Short mmCIF file of C-alpha atoms and ligand atoms in Angstrom, two decimals:
data_model
loop_
_atom_site.label_atom_id
_atom_site.label_comp_id
_atom_site.label_asym_id
_atom_site.label_seq_id
_atom_site.Cartn_x
_atom_site.Cartn_y
_atom_site.Cartn_z
CA UNK A 1 10.36 -21.10 6.59
CA UNK A 2 7.39 -19.16 5.23
CA UNK A 3 6.42 -15.52 5.05
CA UNK A 4 2.84 -14.79 6.10
CA UNK A 5 1.02 -12.14 4.08
CA UNK A 6 -2.12 -10.95 5.82
CA UNK A 7 -4.40 -9.35 3.24
CA UNK A 8 -2.26 -10.95 0.59
CA UNK A 9 -5.06 -10.99 -1.99
CA UNK A 10 -5.39 -7.20 -1.89
CA UNK A 11 -3.81 -4.65 -4.18
CA UNK A 12 -0.36 -4.26 -2.65
CA UNK A 13 -0.34 -7.69 -0.98
CA UNK A 14 -0.90 -9.54 -4.26
CA UNK A 15 1.86 -7.64 -6.05
CA UNK A 16 4.24 -8.34 -3.17
CA UNK A 17 3.26 -12.03 -3.24
CA UNK A 18 4.41 -12.14 -6.87
CA UNK A 19 7.77 -10.54 -6.11
CA UNK A 20 8.39 -12.95 -3.22
CA UNK A 21 7.38 -16.01 -5.25
CA UNK A 22 9.58 -14.86 -8.12
CA UNK A 23 12.45 -14.79 -5.65
CA UNK A 24 11.72 -18.40 -4.77
CA UNK A 25 10.33 -17.58 -1.32
CA UNK A 26 7.67 -19.65 0.41
CA UNK A 27 4.57 -17.65 1.28
CA UNK A 28 1.28 -18.22 3.07
CA UNK A 29 -1.60 -15.86 2.33
CA UNK A 30 -4.55 -15.15 4.55
CA UNK A 31 -7.40 -12.93 3.41
CA UNK A 32 -11.10 -12.62 4.19
CA UNK A 33 -11.88 -11.22 0.71
CA UNK A 34 -13.46 -8.13 2.25
CA UNK A 35 -11.77 -6.08 -0.46
CA UNK A 36 -10.51 -8.74 -2.89
CA UNK A 37 -11.52 -12.05 -4.42
CA UNK A 38 -10.46 -15.61 -5.21
CA UNK A 39 -9.57 -14.81 -8.81
CA UNK A 40 -6.56 -12.79 -7.57
CA UNK A 41 -5.05 -15.96 -6.09
CA UNK A 42 -5.42 -17.85 -9.38
CA UNK A 43 -3.81 -14.94 -11.19
CA UNK A 44 -0.85 -14.81 -8.81
CA UNK A 45 -0.30 -18.50 -9.59
CA UNK A 46 -0.70 -17.92 -13.31
CA UNK A 47 1.82 -15.06 -13.33
CA UNK A 48 4.47 -16.81 -11.22
CA UNK A 49 3.79 -20.44 -12.05
CA UNK A 50 4.25 -21.10 -8.33
CA UNK A 51 1.94 -22.37 -5.63
CA UNK A 52 1.30 -21.26 -2.06
CA UNK A 53 -0.97 -22.00 0.86
CA UNK A 54 -4.08 -19.91 1.38
CA UNK A 55 -6.55 -19.53 4.28
CA UNK A 56 -9.79 -17.60 3.93
CA UNK A 57 -9.88 -16.11 7.39
CA UNK A 58 -10.22 -12.77 9.10
CA UNK A 59 -6.88 -11.87 10.66
CA UNK A 60 -8.70 -10.73 13.81
CA UNK A 61 -9.93 -14.27 14.41
CA UNK A 62 -7.28 -15.37 16.89
CA UNK A 63 -8.25 -19.04 16.91
CA UNK A 64 -8.01 -19.32 13.12
CA UNK A 65 -4.84 -17.28 13.07
CA UNK A 66 -3.21 -19.58 15.61
CA UNK A 67 -4.11 -22.51 13.38
CA UNK A 68 -2.09 -20.89 10.58
CA UNK A 69 0.92 -20.59 12.89
CA UNK A 70 0.43 -24.18 14.10
CA UNK A 71 0.27 -25.59 10.59
CA UNK A 72 3.12 -23.59 9.04
CA UNK A 73 6.58 -22.52 10.01
CA UNK A 74 6.06 -18.77 9.82
CA UNK A 75 9.25 -16.81 10.17
CA UNK A 76 8.04 -13.33 9.25
CA UNK A 77 4.82 -11.44 8.66
CA UNK A 78 3.94 -8.64 6.25
CA UNK A 79 0.71 -7.02 7.31
CA UNK A 80 -1.45 -5.80 4.43
CA UNK A 81 -4.77 -6.51 6.15
CA UNK A 82 -5.87 -2.93 6.66
CA UNK A 83 -8.92 -1.00 5.54
CA UNK A 84 -7.69 1.89 3.43
CA UNK A 85 -10.49 4.14 2.19
CA UNK A 86 -10.10 7.60 3.68
CA UNK A 87 -13.72 8.70 3.15
CA UNK A 88 -15.17 5.44 4.44
CA UNK A 89 -13.02 5.72 7.56
CA UNK A 90 -14.78 8.99 8.44
CA UNK A 91 -18.16 7.24 8.14
CA UNK A 92 -17.08 4.07 9.96
CA UNK A 93 -14.43 5.00 12.52
CA UNK A 94 -15.11 2.05 14.83
CA UNK A 95 -14.77 -0.44 12.00
CA UNK A 96 -11.46 1.17 11.00
CA UNK A 97 -9.99 1.30 14.50
CA UNK A 98 -11.18 -2.24 15.18
CA UNK A 99 -9.94 -3.78 11.97
CA UNK A 100 -6.65 -1.90 11.66
CA UNK A 101 -5.57 -1.30 15.25
CA UNK A 102 -7.16 -4.22 17.13
CA UNK A 103 -6.28 -6.49 14.21
CA UNK A 104 -2.63 -5.48 14.38
CA UNK A 105 -2.56 -6.10 18.14
CA UNK A 106 -4.09 -9.57 17.76
CA UNK A 107 -1.62 -10.36 14.99
CA UNK A 108 1.42 -9.15 16.96
CA UNK A 109 0.30 -10.97 20.09
CA UNK A 110 -0.15 -14.19 18.12
CA UNK A 111 3.27 -13.74 16.53
CA UNK A 112 4.79 -13.32 19.99
CA UNK A 113 3.12 -16.54 21.16
CA UNK A 114 4.81 -18.42 18.31
CA UNK A 115 8.09 -16.57 18.78
CA UNK A 116 7.83 -15.08 15.31
CA UNK A 117 9.24 -11.57 15.59
CA UNK A 118 9.93 -10.24 12.11
CA UNK A 119 7.24 -7.79 11.12
CA UNK A 120 6.76 -5.45 8.16
CA UNK A 121 4.00 -2.91 8.39
CA UNK A 122 2.23 -1.01 5.59
CA UNK A 123 2.13 2.55 6.80
CA UNK A 124 1.43 5.68 4.82
CA UNK A 125 2.76 9.16 4.10
CA UNK A 126 -0.52 10.23 5.64
CA UNK A 127 1.18 9.96 9.07
CA UNK A 128 3.03 13.21 8.24
CA UNK A 129 -0.27 15.13 8.20
CA UNK A 130 0.39 18.50 6.59
CA UNK A 131 4.17 18.22 6.15
CA UNK A 132 6.42 20.98 7.49
CA UNK A 133 8.44 20.86 4.28
CA UNK A 134 8.93 18.76 1.15
CA UNK A 135 10.60 16.49 0.28
CA UNK A 136 9.66 14.61 3.43
CA UNK A 137 12.35 12.67 5.30
CA UNK A 138 11.61 9.96 7.86
CA UNK A 139 12.63 12.40 10.61
CA UNK A 140 9.88 14.85 9.73
CA UNK A 141 7.29 15.43 12.42
CA UNK A 142 4.39 12.98 12.36
CA UNK A 143 0.85 13.68 13.55
CA UNK A 144 -2.04 15.90 12.62
CA UNK A 145 -3.76 13.13 10.68
CA UNK A 146 -7.11 14.30 9.37
CA UNK A 147 -9.11 11.07 9.19
CA UNK A 148 -9.49 7.80 11.14
CA UNK A 149 -7.67 5.82 8.45
CA UNK A 150 -4.54 7.95 8.85
CA UNK A 151 -4.84 7.86 12.62
CA UNK A 152 -4.92 4.05 12.62
CA UNK A 153 -1.59 4.06 10.75
CA UNK A 154 -0.09 6.46 13.26
CA UNK A 155 -1.43 4.47 16.23
CA UNK A 156 0.02 1.21 14.92
CA UNK A 157 3.40 2.89 14.37
CA UNK A 158 3.28 3.98 18.04
CA UNK A 159 2.34 0.48 19.17
CA UNK A 160 5.29 -0.93 17.22
CA UNK A 161 7.65 1.62 18.77
CA UNK A 162 6.53 0.67 22.29
CA UNK A 163 6.65 -3.03 21.49
CA UNK A 164 10.20 -2.75 20.26
CA UNK A 165 11.22 -0.73 23.34
CA UNK A 166 9.82 -3.46 25.57
CA UNK A 167 11.51 -6.30 23.69
CA UNK A 168 14.32 -5.57 21.29
CA UNK A 169 14.40 -9.10 19.92
CA UNK A 170 11.71 -7.92 17.47
CA UNK A 171 12.80 -6.97 13.95
CA UNK A 172 10.33 -4.40 12.68
CA UNK A 173 10.13 -2.39 9.50
CA UNK A 174 7.58 0.37 8.93
CA UNK A 175 7.11 1.31 5.28
CA UNK A 176 5.49 4.65 4.63
CA UNK A 177 3.91 4.47 1.18
CA UNK A 178 3.36 7.59 -0.85
CA UNK A 179 0.71 7.27 -3.63
CA UNK A 180 0.70 3.70 -5.04
CA UNK A 181 -0.66 3.37 -8.58
CA UNK A 182 -0.30 1.06 -11.57
CA UNK A 183 -0.60 -2.70 -11.89
CA UNK A 184 1.40 -5.75 -12.79
CA UNK A 185 2.36 -5.61 -16.47
CA UNK A 186 0.34 -8.76 -17.22
CA UNK A 187 -2.86 -6.79 -16.62
CA UNK A 188 -4.08 -9.75 -14.55
CA UNK A 189 -4.06 -8.08 -11.15
CA UNK A 190 -4.57 -4.50 -10.08
CA UNK A 191 -6.62 -2.18 -7.96
CA UNK A 192 -10.38 -2.43 -8.07
CA UNK A 193 -11.91 0.14 -5.78
CA UNK A 194 -15.58 -0.48 -5.01
CA UNK A 195 -17.98 2.11 -6.39
CA UNK A 196 -16.83 5.51 -7.60
CA UNK A 197 -13.12 5.86 -6.85
CA UNK A 198 -11.76 8.63 -4.65
CA UNK A 199 -8.16 8.40 -5.74
CA UNK A 200 -6.86 10.18 -8.79
CA UNK A 201 -5.47 7.39 -11.00
CA UNK A 202 -8.48 5.03 -10.72
CA UNK A 203 -10.67 8.03 -11.52
CA UNK A 204 -8.60 9.04 -14.57
CA UNK A 205 -8.71 5.54 -16.09
CA UNK A 206 -12.48 5.39 -15.72
CA UNK A 207 -12.92 8.77 -17.40
CA UNK A 208 -10.65 7.67 -20.24
CA UNK A 209 -12.63 4.44 -20.68
CA UNK A 210 -15.93 6.28 -20.72
CA UNK A 211 -17.19 4.70 -17.49
CA UNK A 212 -17.15 8.12 -15.79
CA UNK A 213 -17.89 11.35 -17.53
CA UNK A 214 -15.40 13.88 -16.29
CA UNK A 215 -12.57 14.28 -13.82
CA UNK A 216 -12.88 17.09 -11.29
CA UNK A 217 -9.47 18.60 -10.62
CA UNK A 218 -9.73 19.60 -6.99
CA UNK A 219 -8.27 23.10 -6.88
CA UNK A 220 -5.90 24.99 -9.17
CA UNK A 221 -4.91 27.70 -6.69
CA UNK A 222 -2.39 25.77 -4.56
CA UNK A 223 1.15 27.04 -4.19
CA UNK A 224 2.51 24.56 -6.70
CA UNK A 225 3.97 25.12 -10.20
CA UNK A 226 0.60 24.81 -11.99
CA UNK A 227 -1.68 25.38 -8.99
CA UNK A 228 -2.91 21.77 -8.76
CA UNK A 229 -2.01 19.31 -5.97
CA UNK A 230 1.39 17.61 -6.14
CA UNK A 231 1.94 13.99 -5.04
CA UNK A 232 4.59 11.28 -5.23
CA UNK A 233 3.02 8.53 -7.34
CA UNK A 234 4.83 5.22 -7.11
CA UNK A 235 4.36 2.11 -9.24
CA UNK A 236 2.95 -0.76 -7.17
CA UNK A 237 5.61 -3.14 -8.53
CA UNK A 238 8.40 -0.85 -7.27
CA UNK A 239 6.59 -0.60 -3.97
CA UNK A 240 6.34 -4.40 -3.72
CA UNK A 241 10.06 -4.79 -4.40
CA UNK A 242 10.59 -2.38 -1.48
CA UNK A 243 8.95 -5.00 0.78
CA UNK A 244 11.27 -7.73 -0.46
CA UNK A 245 14.29 -5.50 0.23
CA UNK A 246 12.96 -4.62 3.68
CA UNK A 247 12.51 -8.29 4.50
CA UNK A 248 16.02 -9.09 3.31
CA UNK A 249 17.37 -6.38 5.59
CA UNK A 250 15.52 -7.76 8.61
CA UNK A 251 16.77 -11.23 7.79
CA UNK A 252 20.38 -10.10 7.36
CA UNK A 253 20.71 -7.52 10.09
CA UNK A 254 17.56 -7.74 12.18
CA UNK A 255 17.02 -6.45 15.68
CA UNK A 256 15.89 -2.95 15.10
CA UNK A 257 12.92 -0.82 14.28
CA UNK A 258 13.40 0.72 10.87
CA UNK A 259 11.25 3.29 9.11
CA UNK A 260 11.43 4.01 5.38
CA UNK A 261 9.63 6.28 2.96
CA UNK A 262 8.72 4.44 -0.21
CA UNK A 263 8.28 7.05 -2.91
CA UNK A 264 10.08 8.12 -6.07
CA UNK A 265 11.20 11.48 -4.70
CA UNK A 266 9.49 13.34 -7.54
CA UNK A 267 6.22 15.18 -7.20
CA UNK A 268 3.74 15.42 -10.07
CA UNK A 269 0.68 17.64 -10.22
CA UNK A 270 -2.84 16.54 -11.10
CA UNK A 271 -2.46 18.15 -14.53
CA UNK A 272 0.93 16.43 -15.04
CA UNK A 273 -0.91 13.17 -14.42
CA UNK A 274 -3.68 13.98 -16.88
CA UNK A 275 -1.25 15.01 -19.61
CA UNK A 276 1.14 12.10 -19.08
CA UNK A 277 -1.78 9.69 -19.12
CA UNK A 278 -3.03 11.13 -22.41
CA UNK A 279 0.43 10.89 -23.93
CA UNK A 280 1.15 7.38 -22.68
CA UNK A 281 -2.17 5.86 -23.69
CA UNK A 282 -3.45 8.05 -26.51
CA UNK A 283 -6.73 8.43 -24.59
CA UNK A 284 -8.41 11.75 -23.86
CA UNK A 285 -9.17 12.65 -20.26
CA UNK A 286 -12.06 15.06 -19.99
CA UNK A 287 -11.64 17.30 -16.94
CA UNK A 288 -12.84 20.47 -15.29
CA UNK A 289 -11.40 22.59 -12.52
CA UNK A 290 -13.41 22.18 -9.32
CA UNK A 291 -13.09 23.57 -5.76
CA UNK A 292 -10.43 22.18 -3.44
CA UNK A 293 -11.27 18.92 -1.67
CA UNK A 294 -11.45 19.40 2.11
CA UNK A 295 -8.48 17.88 3.94
CA UNK A 296 -6.16 17.98 0.88
CA UNK A 297 -2.69 19.47 1.10
CA UNK A 298 -0.77 21.30 -1.62
CA UNK A 299 2.27 19.07 -2.00
CA UNK A 300 3.51 15.78 -0.59
CA UNK A 301 6.54 13.89 -1.89
CA UNK A 302 9.25 11.76 -0.40
CA UNK A 303 12.92 12.04 0.19
CA UNK A 304 13.67 8.35 -0.48
CA UNK A 305 17.41 8.58 0.28
CA UNK A 306 17.25 6.43 3.40
CA UNK A 307 15.64 3.52 1.55
CA UNK A 308 18.27 3.82 -1.15
CA UNK A 309 21.18 3.85 1.28
CA UNK A 310 19.96 1.21 3.72
CA UNK A 311 17.83 -1.08 1.55
CA UNK A 312 19.49 -0.55 -1.81
CA UNK A 313 16.03 0.26 -3.15
CA UNK A 314 15.01 2.88 -5.70
CA UNK A 315 11.80 3.20 -7.67
CA UNK A 316 12.57 2.39 -11.28
CA UNK A 317 9.31 2.86 -13.14
CA UNK A 318 8.27 6.27 -14.39
CA UNK A 319 4.94 8.03 -14.63
CA UNK A 320 4.33 6.76 -18.17
CA UNK A 321 4.73 3.17 -16.99
CA UNK A 322 2.26 3.86 -14.17
CA UNK A 323 -0.29 5.31 -16.60
CA UNK A 324 0.14 2.55 -19.20
CA UNK A 325 -0.16 -0.25 -16.67
CA UNK A 326 -3.20 1.31 -14.98
CA UNK A 327 -4.86 1.66 -18.37
CA UNK A 328 -3.92 -1.88 -19.37
CA UNK A 329 -5.52 -3.26 -16.21
CA UNK A 330 -8.83 -1.40 -16.53
CA UNK A 331 -9.13 -2.70 -20.08
CA UNK A 332 -8.73 -6.30 -18.98
CA UNK A 333 -11.28 -5.69 -16.21
CA UNK A 334 -13.75 -4.21 -18.68
CA UNK A 335 -13.25 -7.10 -21.13
CA UNK A 336 -14.29 -9.64 -18.49
C1 WQD B 1 -4.16 12.87 -5.35
C2 WQD B 1 -4.30 14.28 -5.91
C3 WQD B 1 -6.27 15.40 -5.15
C4 WQD B 1 -9.15 12.77 -7.15
C5 WQD B 1 -4.86 9.35 -0.46
C6 WQD B 1 -4.84 9.08 1.01
C7 WQD B 1 -3.54 8.51 1.43
C8 WQD B 1 -3.21 7.26 0.63
C9 WQD B 1 -3.29 7.54 -0.83
C10 WQD B 1 -3.94 5.04 0.96
C11 WQD B 1 -4.77 15.30 -4.87
C12 WQD B 1 -6.33 15.17 -6.64
C13 WQD B 1 -7.99 13.36 -6.70
C14 WQD B 1 -9.96 13.49 -8.08
C15 WQD B 1 -8.36 15.28 -8.04
N1 WQD B 1 -4.15 6.26 0.99
N2 WQD B 1 -7.59 14.59 -7.12
N3 WQD B 1 -9.51 14.72 -8.48
O1 WQD B 1 -5.27 12.34 -1.28
O2 WQD B 1 -2.84 12.18 -1.95
O3 WQD B 1 -3.87 10.33 -0.76
O4 WQD B 1 -4.53 8.15 -1.15
O5 WQD B 1 -4.37 4.05 0.96
O6 WQD B 1 -3.60 8.21 2.77
O7 WQD B 1 -5.08 10.28 1.71
O8 WQD B 1 -4.51 10.72 -3.10
O9 WQD B 1 -5.33 10.00 -5.29
O10 WQD B 1 -6.99 10.91 -3.60
O11 WQD B 1 -5.35 12.49 -4.68
O12 WQD B 1 -8.04 16.41 -8.42
O13 WQD B 1 -11.02 13.04 -8.50
O14 WQD B 1 -5.32 14.25 -6.92
O15 WQD B 1 -6.84 16.64 -4.80
O16 WQD B 1 -4.14 16.52 -5.17
P1 WQD B 1 -4.15 11.51 -1.75
P2 WQD B 1 -5.61 10.96 -4.19
#
């Protein structure tokens, strides 16, 4: 029985592929390389010394997707095939709703046709909008998303809720990621945002390497300990292990719709990040204080207790590991 990873060549998909292969699981990856490339697949094989089946297809292409289900015994699906750039989603809302929401519907409908009903979905802390309070538990109010990307995540969560209500033979797990950073320790795979990055860690590493001149710290007048924005950064390897644990829960217990926050439970400010990065890597990060970025909130971090109690999962890597591994990856990229 195989696990299908849609978007499995992407940042979080590829790291999860490694964790599953290391556990001796059989996987099938589909990806259209819209935000990844073939090299990632070779590197997954290099790191794990294991092989897997791959199809270069768009997950919205129902005919091709059915072929994957015909040719393999797919028992569960982890859906990583989403567009994820907040700014781009504002410019291209139709593309985002079509790829993320319509894509998820096509995927779920195809799964139903093949009686495959174990589904893990990559959601985001963004569904909490501006949180009522921190740390955020899974029972916190959702809604008030401020961009199409976040709204697609919320819509798919709703679709999954309704699907489960209509047919409780589905086993569904929604994972709400906080701020994934870092890379596999090999430095062979990692995140490669196209163009100038929007997210903090990819920006910091490019300033440290000299590719970008200076980091703008967006606001130092928030109600946080040092005035800069606070987030829950989580190492991508910890996050990937969270998927393995979620799958094991569905396989053992099943028949339910579960929602988990995947975060460390600790919030760090932008300046904490800059200083920890400098300490962990010995590199200087040139920065200036700039105005707040529209749409940003002061603080967002998880209460990860539910994942600990029900999945037996806790994030183990610290901020230094995240900084070191992000730095290690950008150096291998720049050596290419
Ligand atoms: C973190 C902090 C910024 C860049 C976004 C999405 C979310 C999820 C993760 C997933 C904030 C500050 C940033 C910079 C800065 N998306 N910052 N200078 O906004 O928490 O979450 O990414 O795929 O849905 O909204 O992450 O990394 O952009 O920002 O000062 O150049 O760093 O203001 O406080 P964010 P981020």
